[in-house]
Amino acid sequence: MSSIKTVGVIGAGLIGASWTALFLAKGLRVIVTDPAPGAEAKLRDYLQEYCSAVPNATCSLDACMQNYTFVTDIDPYLETIDLIQENGPERLDIKRQLFAHLDAHTPEHIIIASSSSGLPSSQFITDCKRNPSRILIAHPFNPPHLVPLVEIVPHSATGEEYITAAREFYLSLDKDPIVVKQETPGFIANRLQAAVCAEAYSLVSRGVVSPEDLDKTITSGLGLRWALTGPIMTNTLGGGGDFGHFISHLGPALRCWLDDMQEHRFDLGSRERVDALKDIVDGWVKNVDLKKVEANRDELLAELVARKLVALEK
Amino acid sequence: MSSIKTVGVIGAGLIGASWTALFLAKGLRVIVTDPAPGAEAKLRDYLQEYCSAVPNATCSLDACMQNYTFVTDIDPYLETIDLIQENGPERLDIKRQLFAHLDAHTPEHIIIASSSSGLPSSQFITDCKRNPSRILIAHPFNPPHLVPLVEIVPHSATGEEYITAAREFYLSLDKDPIVVKQETPGFIANRLQAAVCAEAYSLVSRGVVSPEDLDKTITSGLGLRWALTGPIMTNTLGGGGDFGHFISHLGPALRCWLDDMQEHRFDLGSRERVDALKDIVDGWVKNVDLKKVEANRDELLAELVARKLVALEK
């Protein structure tokens, strides 16, 4: 497979624009399309902001801004593209039609990657007649130009060579791709996030802890550790280098906590519960400068990612 | 309540030594006791390593090493101590006896804080006759000299003034105390951690993802974000500043993921399942330099905590 120099980005909303910034900052040429009114101007604004924030960028902002083309019709360019990153609406009918078209009109062996978080590719390759084995999900974590995680989710007929090539491509951009071996609702990250959110909602709505303190439990404790070692490695280190030791030592406590959590599961289906939770959260958040929180987070996030890249090279 | 200058540390294992390092590095005097053979020498080694790693330390390592006293019997010192941080064994009989003794022999209004993660204080104040209202849990997150989180867990008769004073004390050491308003199994952090671990074990043991990639989902994605904004704030920002908007938009997907997770719950009670999981994890971990992972984590953790302290002062 030839090396990837030109990427086609379909859909230039928040995710598509952020991908575009990443590709440009890493020296790739990008052809972008989006049918929404005003999409071209919005993309330019996003890129002005995002490109210079990309950790370990190899291109200046000026070079980035000259290395993309916004097009209203991408069809005439499809033959010149080395990889597609699709960020269209999460609607099955639209994706089915779009992927059938892309499969028919792009070079037969280029990867067509969808950023979809909700629809597994097995559901939208149904009308692809040419080479659906090069289609897969490459789900980024928001915002893609800062956060390294990419979940690569093949469908059952995606070719191994395309999975490998996709991994290598995202790795070459300093991303951290993982491979999800079976199509699973929510893939990995959204499930782990849902697990935390469900218990967070339960604890806050039961009045065990304020939403501010709940968040602090993560940002001043668990999250700091998880930014550096994942749960399995953390368990292993906690067991003195032995996961088995950890689980035989802490397993009974874990079960007791999980059983109690199960008993107090938050009912996301209850309008009343959800509204009450929303009121508690709003009571906190209305006094917080969200713009500042977000700006602060993005600044520290970029620093942290850059710092980790340096540490890993040691 | 007078300001706290001298801390009594009971139990000088990993947690007690780490607390001692923190107290010393922040300029407090510490009286430490531990009945284990060799405890004094071990403590000295820990302190040599930990004291200089404390973020925003105000004391040099030399000053720290001169500002503590290891004693085999703490009783003669109890009258001179301004706060007790207890790190004894997690056994109810031992804690009951110890707390009755401490309550009887320390100045009546000093805080007696237990680092216990497993036993709520309501269970071990039963023999305290003098002032059990100054007893509470102050559960650190490992290692306490680096990670800011402290979970303050009062029992139902702990006095508000002691909760407030404990918060202020830990805040003065650059810790981030949270208050757990009801005694809850696992408090907050261990429950949230258990939620992630349970789903991690399920995904890895089902073969959906490798243990390495599972961890990467956290360290290169969720964890980076959670080091900076907690789940409730992340949801709020994800809803464009409105938690309600987030939950009405993403609630149905969350429910679908949670239902699927429920269906595939990992059975921690099954020896067979746990052993199979352990084999998968060992297959990864045996090829990893754990000493290096741990050293790298601790170095970056200290940097990250220090960096966040600076950012929050802006």
XYZ file of N, CA and C in Angstrom, chain A residues 116-270:
465
model
N -17.657 7.439 12.869
C -18.895 7.132 13.589
C -18.652 6.554 14.988
N -19.392 7.066 15.953
C -19.306 6.487 17.301
C -20.471 5.554 17.557
N -21.522 5.706 16.737
C -22.753 4.994 17.051
C -23.070 3.843 16.125
N -22.706 3.991 14.858
C -23.088 2.965 13.877
C -21.894 2.095 13.529
N -21.964 0.802 13.780
C -20.868 -0.070 13.358
C -20.869 -0.180 11.834
N -19.690 -0.342 11.235
C -19.616 -0.290 9.765
C -20.351 -1.455 9.107
N -20.500 -2.585 9.800
C -21.242 -3.702 9.202
C -22.638 -3.258 8.763
N -23.178 -2.254 9.439
C -24.539 -1.808 9.113
C -24.598 -0.920 7.874
N -23.481 -0.263 7.531
C -23.595 0.659 6.388
C -22.742 0.274 5.174
N -22.142 -0.912 5.194
C -21.407 -1.368 3.996
C -22.296 -2.215 3.093
N -23.562 -2.336 3.485
C -24.457 -3.292 2.812
C -24.564 -3.083 1.295
N -24.412 -1.820 0.848
C -24.555 -1.575 -0.588
C -23.212 -1.405 -1.302
N -22.129 -1.699 -0.633
C -20.803 -1.557 -1.247
C -20.498 -2.797 -2.080
N -20.271 -2.599 -3.375
C -20.129 -3.739 -4.277
C -18.675 -4.035 -4.616
N -17.784 -3.044 -4.383
C -16.444 -3.179 -4.938
C -15.472 -3.795 -3.933
N -15.153 -3.064 -2.864
C -14.183 -3.591 -1.910
C -14.500 -3.147 -0.474
N -15.580 -3.694 0.077
C -15.940 -3.282 1.447
C -14.900 -3.704 2.485
N -13.936 -4.536 2.099
C -12.948 -4.997 3.079
C -11.980 -3.877 3.480
N -12.003 -2.739 2.773
C -11.131 -1.613 3.159
C -11.892 -0.578 3.979
N -13.109 -0.929 4.378
C -13.928 -0.004 5.178
C -13.851 -0.393 6.651
N -13.670 0.598 7.497
C -13.624 0.367 8.943
C -14.009 1.655 9.669
N -14.219 1.512 10.979
C -14.436 2.694 11.813
C -13.082 3.139 12.347
N -12.833 4.454 12.330
C -11.696 5.024 13.058
C -12.293 6.161 13.883
N -12.728 5.779 15.070
C -13.487 6.697 15.935
C -12.530 7.490 16.819
N -12.509 8.801 16.637
C -11.588 9.614 17.431
C -12.219 9.957 18.773
N -11.436 10.522 19.614
C -11.925 10.967 20.914
C -11.792 12.481 20.904
N -12.809 13.148 21.311
C -12.905 14.592 21.151
C -11.930 15.407 21.995
N -11.284 16.432 21.503
C -11.156 16.763 20.081
C -9.982 16.012 19.449
N -10.215 15.452 18.244
C -9.206 14.614 17.594
C -7.848 15.283 17.390
N -7.815 16.609 17.275
C -6.505 17.231 17.038
C -5.665 17.267 18.318
N -6.291 16.973 19.479
C -5.550 16.970 20.741
C -5.438 15.577 21.369
N -6.543 14.845 21.406
C -6.559 13.569 22.139
C -6.067 12.439 21.229
N -5.080 11.666 21.667
C -4.455 10.672 20.777
C -5.312 9.443 20.441
N -6.266 9.097 21.295
C -6.993 7.843 21.082
C -7.769 7.797 19.758
N -7.597 6.697 19.026
C -8.454 6.385 17.870
C -8.881 4.928 18.017
N -10.181 4.689 18.051
C -10.679 3.315 18.116
C -10.898 2.791 16.693
N -10.092 1.839 16.302
C -10.258 1.203 14.992
C -11.183 0.015 15.183
N -12.323 0.058 14.505
C -13.305 -1.022 14.658
C -13.608 -1.604 13.285
N -13.002 -2.733 12.959
C -13.305 -3.378 11.683
C -14.676 -4.052 11.740
N -15.303 -4.269 10.580
C -16.435 -5.203 10.554
C -15.861 -6.594 10.298
N -16.696 -7.608 10.308
C -16.137 -8.970 10.300
C -15.394 -9.281 8.995
N -15.676 -8.516 7.925
C -14.989 -8.797 6.658
C -13.921 -7.755 6.321
N -13.599 -6.875 7.243
C -12.503 -5.928 6.988
C -11.197 -6.726 6.907
N -10.369 -6.409 5.906
C -9.121 -7.159 5.728
C -8.080 -6.783 6.775
N -7.341 -7.796 7.235
C -6.265 -7.562 8.211
C -5.295 -6.494 7.726
N -5.016 -6.526 6.386
C -4.022 -5.583 5.852
C -4.508 -4.137 5.987
N -5.829 -3.964 5.948
C -6.352 -2.594 6.094
C -6.339 -2.161 7.552
N -6.582 -3.121 8.447
C -6.508 -2.802 9.881
C -5.074 -2.375 10.225
N -4.119 -3.172 9.739
C -2.706 -2.860 9.990
C -2.319 -1.510 9.395
N -2.751 -1.276 8.165
C -2.389 -0.016 7.500
C -3.025 1.179 8.215
N -4.257 0.999 8.687
C -4.923 2.094 9.399
C -4.177 2.390 10.701
N -3.811 1.334 11.430
C -3.030 1.527 12.670
C -1.765 2.322 12.375
N -1.060 1.896 11.330
C 0.210 2.557 11.009
C -0.005 4.012 10.616
N -1.068 4.244 9.875
C -1.352 5.621 9.463
C -1.579 6.520 10.679
N -2.454 6.095 11.593
C -2.755 6.959 12.748
C -1.541 7.065 13.679
N -0.797 5.982 13.801
C 0.449 6.035 14.589
C 1.408 7.081 14.023
N 1.466 7.146 12.694
C 2.400 8.087 12.042
C 2.019 9.537 12.333
N 0.777 9.754 12.785
C 0.315 11.105 13.144
C 0.410 11.328 14.655
N 1.149 10.462 15.369
C 1.251 10.518 16.836
C -0.074 10.246 17.540
N -0.971 9.553 16.851
C -2.201 9.113 17.516
C -1.926 7.764 18.191
N -2.801 7.375 19.096
C -2.690 6.059 19.734
C -3.882 5.203 19.336
N -3.759 4.496 18.219
C -4.883 3.664 17.774
C -4.997 2.389 18.609
N -6.223 1.982 18.895
C -6.460 0.664 19.482
C -7.372 -0.094 18.529
N -7.334 -1.427 18.631
C -8.178 -2.222 17.742
C -9.271 -2.914 18.550
N -10.505 -2.642 18.180
C -11.657 -3.288 18.814
C -11.986 -4.511 17.966
N -11.846 -5.691 18.559
C -11.862 -6.911 17.742
C -13.262 -7.411 17.403
N -14.251 -6.925 18.119
C -15.639 -7.272 17.775
C -16.455 -5.991 17.817
N -17.381 -5.861 16.894
C -18.276 -4.697 16.958
C -19.107 -4.795 18.233
N -18.982 -3.782 19.069
C -19.601 -3.801 20.396
C -20.267 -2.442 20.607
N -21.519 -2.397 21.083
C -22.178 -1.088 21.250
C -21.334 -0.151 22.118
N -21.030 1.047 21.580
C -20.235 2.028 22.319
C -18.736 1.801 22.192
N -18.355 0.758 21.450
C -16.933 0.386 21.334
C -16.322 0.266 22.739
N -15.157 0.853 22.992
C -14.541 0.686 24.317
C -14.702 1.970 25.155
N -14.235 3.071 24.619
C -14.171 4.309 25.411
C -15.551 4.741 25.913
N -16.544 4.699 25.038
C -17.869 5.149 25.467
C -18.474 4.228 26.525
N -18.138 2.952 26.479
C -18.628 2.033 27.518
C -17.968 2.342 28.866
N -16.652 2.534 28.841
C -15.958 2.821 30.100
C -16.446 4.155 30.671
N -16.667 5.102 29.762
C -17.178 6.395 30.197
C -18.588 6.254 30.773
N -19.407 5.441 30.123
C -20.774 5.224 30.602
C -20.768 4.593 31.998
N -19.816 3.685 32.235
C -19.730 3.023 33.541
C -19.495 4.061 34.635
N -18.582 4.978 34.382
C -18.293 6.026 35.364
C -19.481 6.977 35.509
N -20.054 7.385 34.382
C -21.176 8.334 34.437
C -22.356 7.739 35.204
N -22.668 6.483 34.949
C -23.825 5.866 35.611
C -23.663 5.924 37.130
N -22.474 5.578 37.624
C -22.253 5.608 39.069
C -22.179 7.055 39.573
N -21.606 7.937 38.777
C -21.553 9.360 39.154
C -22.973 9.910 39.306
N -23.848 9.606 38.343
C -25.232 10.088 38.409
C -25.914 9.548 39.660
N -25.655 8.270 39.955
C -26.285 7.652 41.117
C -25.827 8.344 42.405
N -24.527 8.515 42.572
C -23.992 9.102 43.810
C -24.464 10.540 43.994
N -24.457 11.307 42.906
C -24.869 12.717 43.008
C -26.362 12.807 43.270
N -27.159 12.007 42.578
C -28.608 12.146 42.762
C -29.064 11.588 44.106
N -28.280 10.666 44.695
C -28.609 10.180 46.041
C -28.109 11.123 47.137
N -27.384 12.172 46.750
C -26.905 13.132 47.743
C -25.689 12.649 48.519
N -25.019 11.602 48.031
C -23.830 11.104 48.729
C -22.674 12.106 48.590
N -22.664 12.811 47.483
C -21.564 13.740 47.207
C -22.083 14.828 46.270
N -21.502 16.006 46.369
C -21.907 17.092 45.468
C -21.318 16.831 44.085
N -21.932 17.407 43.027
C -21.363 17.191 41.688
C -19.929 17.725 41.594
N -19.648 18.807 42.279
C -18.302 19.383 42.258
C -17.299 18.408 42.877
N -17.657 17.830 44.035
C -16.749 16.890 44.698
C -16.652 15.576 43.926
N -17.752 15.165 43.293
C -17.685 13.966 42.449
C -16.622 14.159 41.369
N -16.703 15.312 40.695
C -15.735 15.583 39.631
C -14.316 15.649 40.178
N -14.166 16.239 41.358
C -12.838 16.373 41.957
C -12.236 14.989 42.274
N -13.106 14.037 42.631
C -12.628 12.669 42.886
C -11.874 12.140 41.664
N -12.367 12.536 40.496
C -11.707 12.117 39.258
C -10.510 13.018 38.951
N -10.731 14.332 38.911
C -9.658 15.223 38.431
C -8.483 15.295 39.400
N -8.722 15.070 40.693
C -7.623 15.146 41.664
C -7.172 13.767 42.129
N -7.780 12.711 41.577
C -7.432 11.371 42.032
C -7.323 10.411 40.863
N -8.430 9.720 40.598
C -8.425 8.663 39.584
C -7.916 9.131 38.223
N -8.371 10.303 37.787
C -8.030 10.778 36.444
C -6.545 11.054 36.283
N -5.924 11.558 37.337
C -4.479 11.827 37.283
C -3.714 10.533 37.040
N -4.139 9.484 37.733
C -3.478 8.202 37.575
C -3.797 7.613 36.212
N -5.066 7.719 35.818
C -5.495 7.148 34.545
C -4.914 7.884 33.328
N -4.486 9.116 33.515
C -3.817 9.794 32.402
C -2.485 9.113 32.094
N -1.992 8.324 33.045
C -0.641 7.773 32.928
C -0.593 6.248 32.918
N -1.426 5.595 33.727
C -1.534 4.125 33.652
C -3.010 3.739 33.643
N -3.360 2.776 32.809
C -4.759 2.357 32.678
C -5.172 1.462 33.838
N -6.455 1.075 33.865
C -6.962 0.300 34.992
C -6.266 -1.053 35.180
N -5.949 -1.729 34.094
C -5.332 -3.062 34.222
C -3.911 -2.921 34.771
N -3.166 -1.961 34.230
C -1.800 -1.741 34.722
C -1.825 -1.209 36.160
N -2.777 -0.342 36.458
C -2.900 0.187 37.817
C -3.172 -0.951 38.801
N -4.059 -1.854 38.436
C -4.316 -3.044 39.270
C -3.044 -3.862 39.444
N -2.324 -4.052 38.339
C -1.115 -4.879 38.367
C -0.064 -4.261 39.293
N 0.147 -2.954 39.154
C 1.101 -2.272 40.037
C 0.593 -2.319 41.485
N -0.722 -2.201 41.656
C -1.315 -2.281 42.984
C -1.124 -3.659 43.626
N -0.960 -4.662 42.801
C -0.709 -6.017 43.289
C 0.785 -6.328 43.346
N 1.604 -5.281 43.420
C 3.052 -5.486 43.497
C 3.606 -6.133 42.234
N 2.996 -5.819 41.087
C 3.462 -6.369 39.823
C 2.710 -7.628 39.404
N 1.687 -7.988 40.173
C 0.961 -9.239 39.925
C -0.550 -8.971 39.954
N -1.166 -9.012 38.766
C -2.609 -8.770 38.660
C -3.384 -9.786 39.501
N -2.931 -11.039 39.470
C -3.599 -12.103 40.229
C -3.603 -11.806 41.726
N -2.477 -11.284 42.210
C -2.396 -10.942 43.628
C -3.400 -9.827 43.948
N -3.455 -8.837 43.066
C -4.398 -7.738 43.284
C -5.823 -8.261 43.374
N -6.191 -9.086 42.407
C -7.601 -9.476 42.316
C -7.982 -10.449 43.430
N -7.023 -11.276 43.870
C -7.400 -12.171 44.977
C -7.461 -11.384 46.286
N -6.656 -10.315 46.376
C -6.651 -9.483 47.580
C -7.852 -8.541 47.602
N -8.119 -7.869 46.459
C -9.166 -6.834 46.461
C -10.486 -7.281 45.850
N -10.495 -8.488 45.254
C -11.712 -8.975 44.606
C -12.955 -8.930 45.489
N -12.863 -9.438 46.728
C -14.051 -9.438 47.586
C -14.596 -8.023 47.847
N -13.688 -7.047 48.064
C -14.137 -5.665 48.276
C -14.798 -5.126 47.001
N -14.161 -5.398 45.866
C -14.723 -4.969 44.580
C -16.153 -5.484 44.410
N -16.337 -6.756 44.715
C -17.677 -7.356 44.568
C -18.678 -6.669 45.462
N -18.240 -6.370 46.683
C -19.153 -5.725 47.625
C -19.553 -4.338 47.118
N -18.583 -3.576 46.606
C -18.904 -2.250 46.064
C -19.816 -2.365 44.841
N -19.469 -3.306 43.956
C -20.256 -3.446 42.723
C -21.688 -3.873 43.028
N -21.850 -4.744 44.035
C -23.206 -5.160 44.403
C -24.005 -3.974 44.937
N -23.337 -3.140 45.751
C -24.024 -1.965 46.282
C -24.377 -0.974 45.165
N -23.486 -0.854 44.200
C -23.745 0.028 43.050
C -24.921 -0.490 42.224
N -24.946 -1.797 42.074
C -26.021 -2.444 41.327
C -27.371 -2.152 41.993
N -27.363 -2.251 43.305
C -28.589 -2.015 44.077
C -29.087 -0.576 43.929
N -28.136 0.361 43.765
C -28.505 1.784 43.677
C -28.381 2.323 42.261
N -28.520 1.451 41.263
C -28.376 1.892 39.864
C -29.257 3.097 39.565
N -28.686 4.078 38.894
C -29.444 5.258 38.480
C -30.337 4.889 37.304
N -31.590 5.312 37.369
C -32.542 4.968 36.310
C -32.589 6.078 35.265
N -31.788 5.892 34.209
C -31.734 6.891 33.135
C -33.062 7.007 32.392
N -33.925 6.014 32.556
C -35.222 6.038 31.875
C -36.261 6.857 32.625
N -35.934 7.251 33.861
C -36.912 8.013 34.637
C -36.728 9.509 34.417
